[in-house]
Amino acid sequence: MVSRITCEVNDESPVTVVRLAGALDLGTMRAVHTVLDRCLTTLPDALVVDLGRVTVADRLALSVFAAAARQAADWPAVPVVLCSPPPDAAAWLATSTACRVVPVRQDCAEATRLAGAAAAPRLRARLEPVAGACRRARELVGDACSRWNVPHLVEPASLVLSELVGNVVRHAHTPMRITLTLHQPYLRVAVADGSRTAAREASPSLSAEGGRGLLLIREMAQRWGSSPLADGKVVWALLPAN
């Protein structure tokens, strides 16, 4: 008999809540990880996973939550909290690696408060793919760095964000969502657009006038990447904040 699990996502800002129901085992943990990963790419302030209707058929499957939390701590710096585990799952979590990585609370309200309190400072904005978008992006960087008292990040973050926004204006031609997140040791810069085409570095000739934006981002960022979204993609970069 094939085990099944359902994942109900409530992505109301600022904390996304995922309610699982069914059997969690080595066969269904991949589906759970896919849902959690998709939620994280939307850059919520925090993520709560409700286990109240889950039957843990294999305790090893609980490692999916530790894996998701480790990923979220790196990119996109989103705290993950588990809540309402059934008694057997709570006992296993208490002695597992997952519990050392992911906090566990008895009810969803408490978990949501904890997750929200642990959220990193973020600045969000929506821009249209117009000529003034890059200038507005630089203004947003200045506002964020002033608010967070990190003036030394204005220049590198402005350059990286301008390149990401410029790529949307030139290629995707869709409205975009900008997110800046300060979570030491990085400032995380992300731009989501409505194109499903993944961002890839070009190999321009020496005489080419453009095509070097992502090469520049690669040199300035600790790491960068392009992740798919349900309605497009998000391109992100991690800039050292120290």
mmCIF file of N, CA, C and O in Angstrom, residues 9-18 35-47 71 75-76 78 122 124 126 177-179 181 190 192 227-231 233-234 236:
data_model
loop_
_atom_site.group_PDB
_atom_site.id
_atom_site.type_symbol
_atom_site.label_atom_id
_atom_site.label_comp_id
_atom_site.label_asym_id
_atom_site.label_seq_id
_atom_site.Cartn_x
_atom_site.Cartn_y
_atom_site.Cartn_z
ATOM 1 N N VAL A 9 -0.870 24.597 2.664
ATOM 2 C CA VAL A 9 -0.009 25.766 2.864
ATOM 3 C C VAL A 9 -0.853 27.009 3.065
ATOM 4 O O VAL A 9 -1.675 27.360 2.219
ATOM 5 N N ASN A 10 -0.646 27.666 4.193
ATOM 6 C CA ASN A 10 -1.266 28.947 4.475
ATOM 7 C C ASN A 10 -0.152 29.981 4.466
ATOM 8 O O ASN A 10 0.605 30.108 5.434
ATOM 9 N N ASP A 11 -0.032 30.707 3.359
ATOM 10 C CA ASP A 11 1.099 31.616 3.194
ATOM 11 C C ASP A 11 0.744 33.069 3.459
ATOM 12 O O ASP A 11 1.304 33.988 2.863
ATOM 13 N N GLU A 12 -0.182 33.289 4.375
ATOM 14 C CA GLU A 12 -0.500 34.657 4.757
ATOM 15 C C GLU A 12 0.705 35.276 5.465
ATOM 16 O O GLU A 12 1.284 34.671 6.366
ATOM 17 N N SER A 13 1.061 36.483 5.068
ATOM 18 C CA SER A 13 2.218 37.177 5.633
ATOM 19 C C SER A 13 1.967 37.471 7.104
ATOM 20 O O SER A 13 0.833 37.749 7.511
ATOM 21 N N PRO A 14 3.028 37.474 7.953
ATOM 22 C CA PRO A 14 4.423 37.250 7.557
ATOM 23 C C PRO A 14 4.917 35.819 7.766
ATOM 24 O O PRO A 14 6.007 35.474 7.330
ATOM 25 N N VAL A 15 4.144 34.976 8.483
ATOM 26 C CA VAL A 15 4.586 33.616 8.781
ATOM 27 C C VAL A 15 3.778 32.625 7.949
ATOM 28 O O VAL A 15 2.552 32.621 7.999
ATOM 29 N N THR A 16 4.467 31.780 7.195
ATOM 30 C CA THR A 16 3.810 30.729 6.425
ATOM 31 C C THR A 16 3.642 29.490 7.299
ATOM 32 O O THR A 16 4.596 29.070 7.972
ATOM 33 N N VAL A 17 2.446 28.920 7.304
ATOM 34 C CA VAL A 17 2.163 27.712 8.081
ATOM 35 C C VAL A 17 1.849 26.568 7.121
ATOM 36 O O VAL A 17 0.979 26.699 6.247
ATOM 37 N N VAL A 18 2.557 25.458 7.283
ATOM 38 C CA VAL A 18 2.322 24.254 6.477
ATOM 39 C C VAL A 18 1.742 23.195 7.400
ATOM 40 O O VAL A 18 2.376 22.798 8.386
ATOM 41 N N VAL A 35 7.619 20.573 -0.823
ATOM 42 C CA VAL A 35 6.689 21.626 -0.411
ATOM 43 C C VAL A 35 7.391 22.660 0.455
ATOM 44 O O VAL A 35 7.221 23.876 0.265
ATOM 45 N N LEU A 36 8.196 22.213 1.420
ATOM 46 C CA LEU A 36 8.899 23.158 2.287
ATOM 47 C C LEU A 36 9.878 24.017 1.490
ATOM 48 O O LEU A 36 9.991 25.221 1.714
ATOM 49 N N ASP A 37 10.564 23.382 0.543
ATOM 50 C CA ASP A 37 11.499 24.130 -0.294
ATOM 51 C C ASP A 37 10.768 25.176 -1.117
ATOM 52 O O ASP A 37 11.226 26.313 -1.252
ATOM 53 N N ARG A 38 9.607 24.828 -1.656
ATOM 54 C CA ARG A 38 8.820 25.777 -2.444
ATOM 55 C C ARG A 38 8.363 26.948 -1.566
ATOM 56 O O ARG A 38 8.375 28.095 -1.993
ATOM 57 N N CYS A 39 7.984 26.640 -0.346
ATOM 58 C CA CYS A 39 7.570 27.714 0.572
ATOM 59 C C CYS A 39 8.729 28.644 0.875
ATOM 60 O O CYS A 39 8.560 29.870 0.941
ATOM 61 N N LEU A 40 9.916 28.096 1.074
ATOM 62 C CA LEU A 40 11.072 28.923 1.424
ATOM 63 C C LEU A 40 11.468 29.848 0.285
ATOM 64 O O LEU A 40 11.918 30.972 0.523
ATOM 65 N N THR A 41 11.300 29.407 -0.961
ATOM 66 C CA THR A 41 11.693 30.259 -2.081
ATOM 67 C C THR A 41 10.791 31.482 -2.222
ATOM 68 O O THR A 41 11.165 32.440 -2.898
ATOM 69 N N THR A 42 9.628 31.474 -1.577
ATOM 70 C CA THR A 42 8.773 32.658 -1.607
ATOM 71 C C THR A 42 9.198 33.689 -0.568
ATOM 72 O O THR A 42 8.593 34.753 -0.466
ATOM 73 N N LEU A 43 10.217 33.373 0.226
ATOM 74 C CA LEU A 43 10.830 34.284 1.193
ATOM 75 C C LEU A 43 9.856 34.790 2.262
ATOM 76 O O LEU A 43 9.700 35.995 2.459
ATOM 77 N N PRO A 44 9.210 33.888 2.988
ATOM 78 C CA PRO A 44 8.391 34.344 4.119
ATOM 79 C C PRO A 44 9.298 34.831 5.237
ATOM 80 O O PRO A 44 10.508 34.577 5.236
ATOM 81 N N ASP A 45 8.729 35.523 6.215
ATOM 82 C CA ASP A 45 9.520 35.905 7.382
ATOM 83 C C ASP A 45 9.911 34.675 8.184
ATOM 84 O O ASP A 45 10.998 34.608 8.760
ATOM 85 N N ALA A 46 9.010 33.698 8.271
ATOM 86 C CA ALA A 46 9.259 32.481 9.043
ATOM 87 C C ALA A 46 8.350 31.376 8.528
ATOM 88 O O ALA A 46 7.371 31.635 7.824
ATOM 89 N N LEU A 47 8.691 30.128 8.913
ATOM 90 C CA LEU A 47 7.937 28.963 8.451
ATOM 91 C C LEU A 47 7.604 28.076 9.650
ATOM 92 O O LEU A 47 8.497 27.696 10.421
ATOM 93 N N GLN A 71 18.915 24.248 5.424
ATOM 94 C CA GLN A 71 18.870 24.973 4.161
ATOM 95 C C GLN A 71 18.320 26.374 4.371
ATOM 96 O O GLN A 71 18.859 27.356 3.853
ATOM 97 N N TRP A 75 20.096 29.893 3.142
ATOM 98 C CA TRP A 75 19.289 30.651 2.196
ATOM 99 C C TRP A 75 17.862 30.115 2.267
ATOM 100 O O TRP A 75 17.689 28.895 2.168
ATOM 101 N N PRO A 76 16.900 30.965 2.506
ATOM 102 C CA PRO A 76 16.908 32.438 2.516
ATOM 103 C C PRO A 76 16.867 33.078 3.903
ATOM 104 O O PRO A 76 16.267 34.113 4.095
ATOM 105 N N VAL A 78 15.413 31.952 6.834
ATOM 106 C CA VAL A 78 14.042 31.867 7.349
ATOM 107 C C VAL A 78 14.021 30.892 8.522
ATOM 108 O O VAL A 78 14.397 29.727 8.356
ATOM 109 N N ARG A 122 13.851 42.383 7.215
ATOM 110 C CA ARG A 122 13.667 42.303 5.769
ATOM 111 C C ARG A 122 13.051 43.594 5.255
ATOM 112 O O ARG A 122 12.277 44.241 5.951
ATOM 113 N N ARG A 124 10.940 44.654 1.739
ATOM 114 C CA ARG A 124 10.309 44.143 0.535
ATOM 115 C C ARG A 124 9.758 45.291 -0.293
ATOM 116 O O ARG A 124 9.293 46.283 0.252
ATOM 117 N N ARG A 126 7.902 46.072 -4.499
ATOM 118 C CA ARG A 126 7.498 45.631 -5.839
ATOM 119 C C ARG A 126 7.870 46.722 -6.842
ATOM 120 O O ARG A 126 7.629 47.900 -6.583
ATOM 121 N N ARG A 177 9.527 41.349 -7.537
ATOM 122 C CA ARG A 177 9.492 41.505 -6.091
ATOM 123 C C ARG A 177 10.919 41.481 -5.563
ATOM 124 O O ARG A 177 11.656 40.523 -5.811
ATOM 125 N N ILE A 178 11.277 42.525 -4.847
ATOM 126 C CA ILE A 178 12.620 42.649 -4.290
ATOM 127 C C ILE A 178 12.566 42.366 -2.795
ATOM 128 O O ILE A 178 11.673 42.842 -2.093
ATOM 129 N N THR A 179 13.527 41.591 -2.316
ATOM 130 C CA THR A 179 13.640 41.332 -0.889
ATOM 131 C C THR A 179 15.090 41.491 -0.461
ATOM 132 O O THR A 179 15.987 40.882 -1.057
ATOM 133 N N THR A 181 17.456 41.057 2.980
ATOM 134 C CA THR A 181 17.425 40.428 4.303
ATOM 135 C C THR A 181 18.803 40.539 4.933
ATOM 136 O O THR A 181 19.801 40.107 4.332
ATOM 137 N N ALA A 190 17.499 39.461 -3.154
ATOM 138 C CA ALA A 190 16.712 38.554 -3.998
ATOM 139 C C ALA A 190 15.755 39.345 -4.869
ATOM 140 O O ALA A 190 15.176 40.334 -4.423
ATOM 141 N N ALA A 192 12.527 38.399 -7.501
ATOM 142 C CA ALA A 192 11.632 37.411 -8.106
ATOM 143 C C ALA A 192 10.905 38.046 -9.277
ATOM 144 O O ALA A 192 10.452 39.195 -9.191
ATOM 145 N N SER A 227 16.342 30.072 -8.345
ATOM 146 C CA SER A 227 15.436 29.026 -7.866
ATOM 147 C C SER A 227 14.064 29.206 -8.507
ATOM 148 O O SER A 227 13.568 30.333 -8.601
ATOM 149 N N PRO A 228 13.430 28.109 -8.931
ATOM 150 C CA PRO A 228 12.106 28.222 -9.567
ATOM 151 C C PRO A 228 11.025 28.564 -8.556
ATOM 152 O O PRO A 228 11.080 28.166 -7.394
ATOM 153 N N LEU A 229 10.020 29.311 -9.019
ATOM 154 C CA LEU A 229 8.813 29.602 -8.260
ATOM 155 C C LEU A 229 7.614 29.077 -9.041
ATOM 156 O O LEU A 229 7.731 28.760 -10.228
ATOM 157 N N ALA A 230 6.474 29.022 -8.392
ATOM 158 C CA ALA A 230 5.275 28.562 -9.080
ATOM 159 C C ALA A 230 4.928 29.472 -10.246
ATOM 160 O O ALA A 230 4.390 29.018 -11.269
ATOM 161 N N ASP A 231 5.244 30.757 -10.123
ATOM 162 C CA ASP A 231 4.891 31.725 -11.165
ATOM 163 C C ASP A 231 6.099 32.405 -11.781
ATOM 164 O O ASP A 231 6.001 33.487 -12.333
ATOM 165 N N LYS A 233 10.570 32.761 -11.169
ATOM 166 C CA LYS A 233 11.830 32.364 -10.519
ATOM 167 C C LYS A 233 12.265 33.459 -9.565
ATOM 168 O O LYS A 233 11.766 34.592 -9.613
ATOM 169 N N VAL A 234 13.208 33.124 -8.695
ATOM 170 C CA VAL A 234 13.853 34.114 -7.845
ATOM 171 C C VAL A 234 15.358 33.961 -8.018
ATOM 172 O O VAL A 234 15.886 32.846 -7.989
ATOM 173 N N TRP A 236 18.975 35.145 -6.436
ATOM 174 C CA TRP A 236 19.435 35.657 -5.153
ATOM 175 C C TRP A 236 20.962 35.666 -5.085
ATOM 176 O O TRP A 236 21.642 34.960 -5.832
#
